[in-house]
């Protein structure tokens, strides 16, 4: 591990100011960053510890939503009574990720910013456009079984790894930040991540030194909340394909609300509102589901080993809708 300077911040603004040089990084739970530093994939010269900031609360908002401090651990967020009762899809998504020990340490802000699990990104003796821009992407013709099929580019096919962020995207969450000059801004999760295009090393819209302080959930959405994660092991495994869903069905069997977001298949948490519009107010019959899957996967591109994700996503979509129509999965 390379040498680095370590400091603790007392206020969000102080944290942002201390982390303003490009080579600085915040450390929260450290469950991803420390691995990246040990492998020398990330080599910050300055580490700003944010764990003493008072950002550990979950509070109701005036419009019936929830405001979550960035330091709320994944375990605490998943177990919070308001989240369990009103946002079960979020609770389930978090509990589908990592392990109990990791979730006890991992924070809300850190989870959004965890890096991809592409093998080549972690293998520092191989090229990787995300790690070292301009060096190439061996994954495209190499080991790509776990990698993305949507949102990819000629430069990168690395999948977005987070389960929590998929549920946050589904719920239209917003991220609040403080910048180095003390100004604040709010970024919808849908605008937070950047597609790889020809700059895969730029993964989100945060500026240097910009600190996530909170995440705000809008008022809860009525319906059956589910999170299905297809993976190689029942625990301690990232998604091959996952689907977060909120689905409401009326007495006549019509899909009155349908929201769907996917993990494991995209270079960012993947949601296509046109697919939801196509399914809304239908009875979710097999033809409509097929059309929805066609639309969702219209731009999907496998690279050999990960081709299976295309039919797997189709099947998962069908299962999620048919189960909701049968009143199951609540
Ligand atoms: C073995 C293993 C299995 C895992 N399995 C899964 C899984 O199945 N699903 C899943 O979703 N995740 C999984 N994870 C990832 C885990 O969820 C993340 O490592 C964790 O959420 C990161 O949170 P952290 O607080 O530890 O972040 P850190 O490691 O402290 O930081 C991660 C990044 O976020 C930045 N950061 C942290 N806080 C802030 C902030 N407030 N503002 C701005 N930047 C910030 C840091 O600078 C760093 O770049 C796994 C991890 C491991 C090690």
XYZ file of C-alpha atoms and ligand atoms in Angstrom:
383
model
C 0.000 0.000 0.000
C 1.264 3.479 -0.873
C 1.839 5.988 1.942
C -0.962 8.443 2.627
C -1.835 11.265 4.982
C -4.807 10.616 7.298
C -7.153 13.136 8.883
C -10.577 13.148 10.528
C -13.205 15.707 9.603
C -15.495 17.325 12.181
C -18.007 18.898 9.797
C -19.191 18.037 6.271
C -17.736 21.283 4.905
C -14.393 20.609 6.549
C -14.417 17.114 5.039
C -15.123 18.509 1.576
C -12.433 21.179 1.869
C -9.822 18.705 3.145
C -10.565 16.306 0.299
C -10.422 18.888 -2.473
C -7.115 17.832 -4.091
C -7.763 15.278 -6.828
C -5.616 12.677 -5.085
C -7.678 12.747 -1.864
C -10.428 10.297 -0.895
C -13.057 10.030 1.815
C -13.078 6.885 3.857
C -16.356 5.694 5.395
C -16.767 1.954 6.131
C -13.611 1.264 4.139
C -14.959 -2.084 2.878
C -14.219 -1.239 -0.742
C -11.679 1.554 -0.544
C -9.172 -0.320 1.615
C -9.125 -3.266 -0.801
C -8.600 -0.862 -3.689
C -5.730 0.782 -1.826
C -4.105 -2.526 -0.909
C -4.143 -3.587 -4.575
C -2.913 -0.062 -5.494
C -5.862 0.413 -7.818
C -6.574 3.617 -5.926
C -3.640 5.466 -4.403
C -4.956 8.556 -2.593
C -2.252 10.642 -0.990
C -4.749 11.954 1.522
C -7.497 10.027 3.293
C -10.266 12.017 4.970
C -12.114 9.943 7.552
C -15.781 10.998 7.587
C -17.001 8.506 10.179
C -17.155 11.088 13.012
C -19.577 13.353 11.132
C -23.084 13.526 12.532
C -24.693 11.945 9.516
C -26.109 8.774 11.050
C -29.771 9.703 11.343
C -32.837 8.565 9.432
C -35.553 11.230 9.648
C -39.017 11.668 8.155
C -39.390 14.466 5.593
C -42.279 16.933 5.397
C -43.704 15.238 2.282
C -43.837 11.768 3.816
C -40.451 10.492 2.681
C -37.231 9.682 4.528
C -33.895 11.491 4.755
C -31.018 9.125 5.355
C -27.612 10.278 6.626
C -24.728 9.028 4.502
C -23.157 7.221 7.469
C -26.196 5.055 8.200
C -24.834 1.553 7.822
C -26.351 -0.854 5.347
C -27.488 -3.047 8.269
C -29.210 -0.175 10.079
C -30.890 1.073 6.922
C -32.209 -2.372 5.998
C -33.553 -2.918 9.528
C -35.062 0.538 10.115
C -38.798 0.112 10.895
C -39.860 2.787 8.357
C -37.771 1.183 5.635
C -39.023 -2.313 6.429
C -42.652 -1.123 6.486
C -42.696 1.402 3.645
C -39.723 0.662 1.396
C -39.318 -3.122 1.674
C -37.688 -3.253 -1.766
C -34.797 -1.223 -0.360
C -34.479 -3.368 2.710
C -34.480 -6.539 0.597
C -31.967 -5.193 -1.902
C -29.525 -4.280 0.862
C -29.943 -7.631 2.603
C -29.248 -9.399 -0.703
C -25.814 -7.755 -0.798
C -22.491 -8.787 0.731
C -22.630 -10.371 4.225
C -23.783 -9.354 7.688
C -20.294 -8.291 8.744
C -19.780 -6.156 5.652
C -23.238 -4.589 5.938
C -22.498 -3.648 9.557
C -19.562 -1.583 8.350
C -20.646 -0.409 4.876
C -22.353 2.977 4.689
C -25.102 4.395 2.504
C -22.806 6.879 0.725
C -19.996 4.346 0.299
C -22.379 1.798 -1.186
C -23.342 4.185 -4.001
C -19.670 4.714 -4.804
C -18.323 1.178 -4.635
C -16.327 0.298 -7.742
C -17.014 -2.410 -10.296
C -16.093 -6.045 -9.759
C -14.726 -6.547 -13.278
C -11.767 -8.940 -12.914
C -9.494 -6.827 -15.108
C -10.127 -3.709 -13.032
C -8.718 -5.545 -10.004
C -5.869 -7.182 -11.890
C -3.279 -4.438 -11.989
C -0.954 -6.272 -14.390
C -3.613 -6.167 -17.118
C -4.833 -3.165 -19.122
C -8.106 -1.538 -18.059
C -9.573 1.690 -19.421
C -11.364 2.329 -16.153
C -8.216 1.996 -14.054
C -5.749 3.413 -16.581
C -7.526 5.354 -19.324
C -6.382 4.500 -22.833
C -4.856 1.103 -22.046
C -7.687 -1.009 -23.502
C -10.410 -3.386 -22.342
C -9.406 -7.066 -22.296
C -12.824 -7.970 -20.867
C -14.559 -7.430 -24.199
C -12.928 -10.548 -25.643
C -11.999 -12.118 -22.328
C -13.538 -13.153 -19.013
C -16.838 -11.318 -19.173
C -19.369 -13.727 -17.689
C -20.373 -11.340 -14.888
C -20.139 -8.117 -16.894
C -22.708 -5.721 -18.353
C -24.889 -6.102 -21.428
C -26.513 -2.646 -21.324
C -24.917 0.795 -21.344
C -21.570 -0.635 -22.451
C -19.088 0.974 -24.846
C -16.077 0.004 -26.926
C -13.985 1.142 -23.960
C -15.683 -0.660 -21.059
C -18.274 -3.315 -20.229
C -17.835 -3.295 -16.440
C -21.068 -3.899 -14.526
C -22.336 -1.660 -11.756
C -22.100 -3.779 -8.604
C -24.475 -2.253 -6.034
C -27.759 -3.865 -5.006
C -28.804 -0.904 -2.850
C -28.375 1.586 -5.704
C -30.773 -0.427 -7.880
C -33.529 -0.022 -5.292
C -32.625 3.657 -4.826
C -32.967 4.182 -8.590
C -36.347 2.445 -8.538
C -37.569 4.638 -5.684
C -36.430 7.902 -7.361
C -34.083 8.709 -4.486
C -32.049 11.914 -4.486
C -28.505 12.405 -3.246
C -27.597 15.518 -1.273
C -24.015 16.742 -1.283
C -21.755 19.488 -0.010
C -19.015 20.862 -2.239
C -15.595 22.193 -1.281
C -16.879 25.809 -1.254
C -19.616 24.809 1.213
C -22.427 24.985 -1.352
C -24.887 22.124 -1.489
C -26.753 20.397 -4.274
C -29.277 17.634 -4.815
C -28.739 15.024 -7.522
C -31.428 12.500 -8.502
C -29.927 8.992 -8.561
C -31.062 8.767 -12.186
C -28.601 11.565 -13.052
C -25.844 10.500 -10.660
C -23.998 7.835 -12.644
C -22.211 8.297 -15.977
C -22.257 5.724 -18.761
C -18.716 4.599 -19.655
C -18.665 5.884 -23.276
C -14.987 6.705 -23.941
C -14.321 7.879 -20.372
C -15.069 4.845 -18.199
C -12.887 6.194 -15.381
C -15.545 8.906 -14.795
C -18.302 7.010 -13.006
C -20.489 9.727 -11.508
C -21.101 13.469 -11.550
C -19.446 14.248 -8.196
C -16.775 16.926 -8.294
C -13.427 16.495 -6.599
C -13.979 16.764 -2.817
C -17.792 16.696 -3.059
C -19.214 14.799 -0.097
C -22.485 12.873 -0.056
C -24.310 13.945 3.104
C -27.793 12.444 2.740
C -30.078 10.430 0.531
C -33.729 11.423 0.335
C -36.512 8.979 -0.464
C -39.827 10.377 -1.727
C -43.087 9.216 -0.119
C -43.584 5.440 -0.310
C -45.160 3.796 -3.368
C -48.091 1.449 -2.843
C -47.697 -2.043 -4.228
C -45.863 -5.332 -3.862
C -42.164 -4.670 -3.281
C -39.706 -7.341 -4.370
C -35.990 -7.738 -4.969
C -34.855 -10.843 -6.835
C -31.174 -11.521 -7.244
C -29.818 -14.308 -9.435
C -26.241 -15.085 -8.393
C -23.717 -17.868 -8.223
C -24.007 -18.377 -4.433
C -26.817 -17.656 -1.985
C -24.620 -15.195 -0.088
C -21.393 -13.279 -0.615
C -21.953 -12.946 -4.359
C -22.719 -10.047 -6.662
C -25.770 -10.124 -8.933
C -25.647 -11.811 -12.314
C -29.087 -10.292 -12.851
C -31.267 -8.657 -10.232
C -34.641 -6.967 -10.391
C -36.127 -4.479 -7.943
C -39.852 -4.035 -8.439
C -42.865 -2.227 -7.067
C -46.040 -3.522 -8.663
C -49.671 -2.754 -7.853
C -52.528 -4.724 -9.362
C -56.183 -3.592 -9.220
C -59.212 -5.817 -8.661
C -59.616 -6.464 -12.383
C -56.047 -7.777 -12.618
C -54.616 -4.667 -14.270
C -51.076 -3.448 -13.514
C -51.808 0.038 -12.185
C -48.288 0.690 -10.913
C -45.195 -1.002 -12.260
C -41.662 0.077 -11.562
C -38.677 -2.070 -12.444
C -34.942 -1.547 -12.013
C -32.200 -4.033 -12.761
C -28.774 -4.838 -11.378
C -25.968 -6.959 -12.834
C -26.853 -6.157 -16.444
C -26.010 -2.457 -16.709
C -22.960 -0.271 -16.397
C -25.175 1.685 -14.000
C -28.329 0.698 -12.070
C -30.665 0.081 -14.997
C -34.195 1.428 -15.308
C -36.174 2.047 -18.488
C -39.367 3.987 -17.827
C -40.628 3.222 -21.360
C -40.803 -0.440 -20.381
C -42.869 0.495 -17.344
C -45.195 2.642 -19.503
C -45.684 -0.261 -21.914
C -46.780 -2.545 -19.073
C -48.926 -0.025 -17.174
C -52.694 -0.572 -17.404
C -52.252 -3.944 -19.095
C -53.081 -7.353 -17.649
C -49.408 -8.405 -17.959
C -50.146 -11.277 -20.346
C -47.273 -13.204 -21.949
C -47.366 -11.131 -25.145
C -47.074 -7.838 -23.274
C -44.262 -9.206 -21.122
C -42.440 -10.356 -24.259
C -42.795 -6.885 -25.797
C -41.564 -5.326 -22.540
C -38.538 -7.634 -22.479
C -37.828 -6.856 -26.162
C -37.855 -3.145 -25.369
C -35.755 -3.513 -22.221
C -33.140 -5.567 -24.063
C -33.281 -3.825 -27.438
C -29.785 -2.401 -27.061
C -28.400 -5.347 -25.066
C -25.082 -6.696 -26.280
C -23.446 -9.824 -24.956
C -19.724 -10.400 -25.370
C -19.703 -14.185 -25.354
C -19.585 -15.498 -21.819
C -22.236 -13.046 -20.639
C -24.698 -13.716 -23.503
C -26.765 -15.800 -21.077
C -27.768 -12.630 -19.213
C -30.129 -11.696 -22.056
C -32.463 -14.721 -21.760
C -31.972 -14.741 -17.986
C -33.220 -11.147 -17.732
C -36.252 -12.008 -19.883
C -37.118 -14.893 -17.580
C -36.612 -12.863 -14.426
C -38.844 -10.065 -15.737
C -41.589 -12.586 -16.514
C -41.291 -14.246 -13.127
C -41.433 -10.936 -11.238
C -44.583 -9.766 -13.059
C -46.407 -13.090 -12.999
C -45.721 -13.515 -9.307
C -47.060 -10.033 -8.545
C -50.174 -10.735 -10.641
C -50.702 -13.854 -8.533
C -50.499 -11.655 -5.418
C -47.255 -13.243 -4.290
C -43.970 -11.677 -3.202
C -45.343 -9.058 -0.785
C -16.567 -9.593 -0.276
C -17.515 -8.490 -0.613
C -18.767 -8.799 -1.123
C -19.649 -7.774 -1.443
N -20.871 -8.095 -1.973
C -21.725 -7.100 -2.332
C -22.979 -7.372 -2.929
O -23.349 -8.532 -3.147
N -23.778 -6.344 -3.262
C -23.412 -5.036 -3.043
O -24.182 -4.139 -3.361
N -22.226 -4.755 -2.492
C -21.388 -5.733 -2.137
N -20.172 -5.433 -1.596
C -19.733 -4.043 -1.581
C -20.107 -3.287 -0.333
O -21.497 -3.081 -0.330
C -19.350 -1.959 -0.417
O -17.982 -2.252 -0.228
C -19.820 -0.963 0.624
O -21.177 -0.666 0.442
C -19.003 0.309 0.518
O -19.347 1.153 1.602
P -18.214 1.716 2.572
O -18.871 2.647 3.523
O -17.404 0.636 3.159
O -17.374 2.551 1.502
P -15.813 2.881 1.484
O -15.041 1.658 1.109
O -15.404 3.621 2.706
O -15.798 3.915 0.264
C -16.160 3.525 -1.034
C -16.011 4.757 -1.940
O -16.972 5.740 -1.582
C -16.338 6.983 -1.278
N -17.149 7.569 -0.210
C -17.543 6.991 0.942
N -18.379 7.797 1.607
C -18.536 8.909 0.847
C -19.290 10.105 0.993
N -20.084 10.320 2.053
N -19.227 11.037 0.014
C -18.442 10.846 -1.077
N -17.684 9.734 -1.261
C -17.749 8.774 -0.308
C -14.926 6.606 -0.862
O -14.025 7.675 -1.075
C -14.662 5.446 -1.809
O -14.313 5.948 -3.067
C -19.276 -6.421 -1.233
C -18.028 -6.119 -0.685
C -17.139 -7.129 -0.388
C -15.804 -6.762 0.188
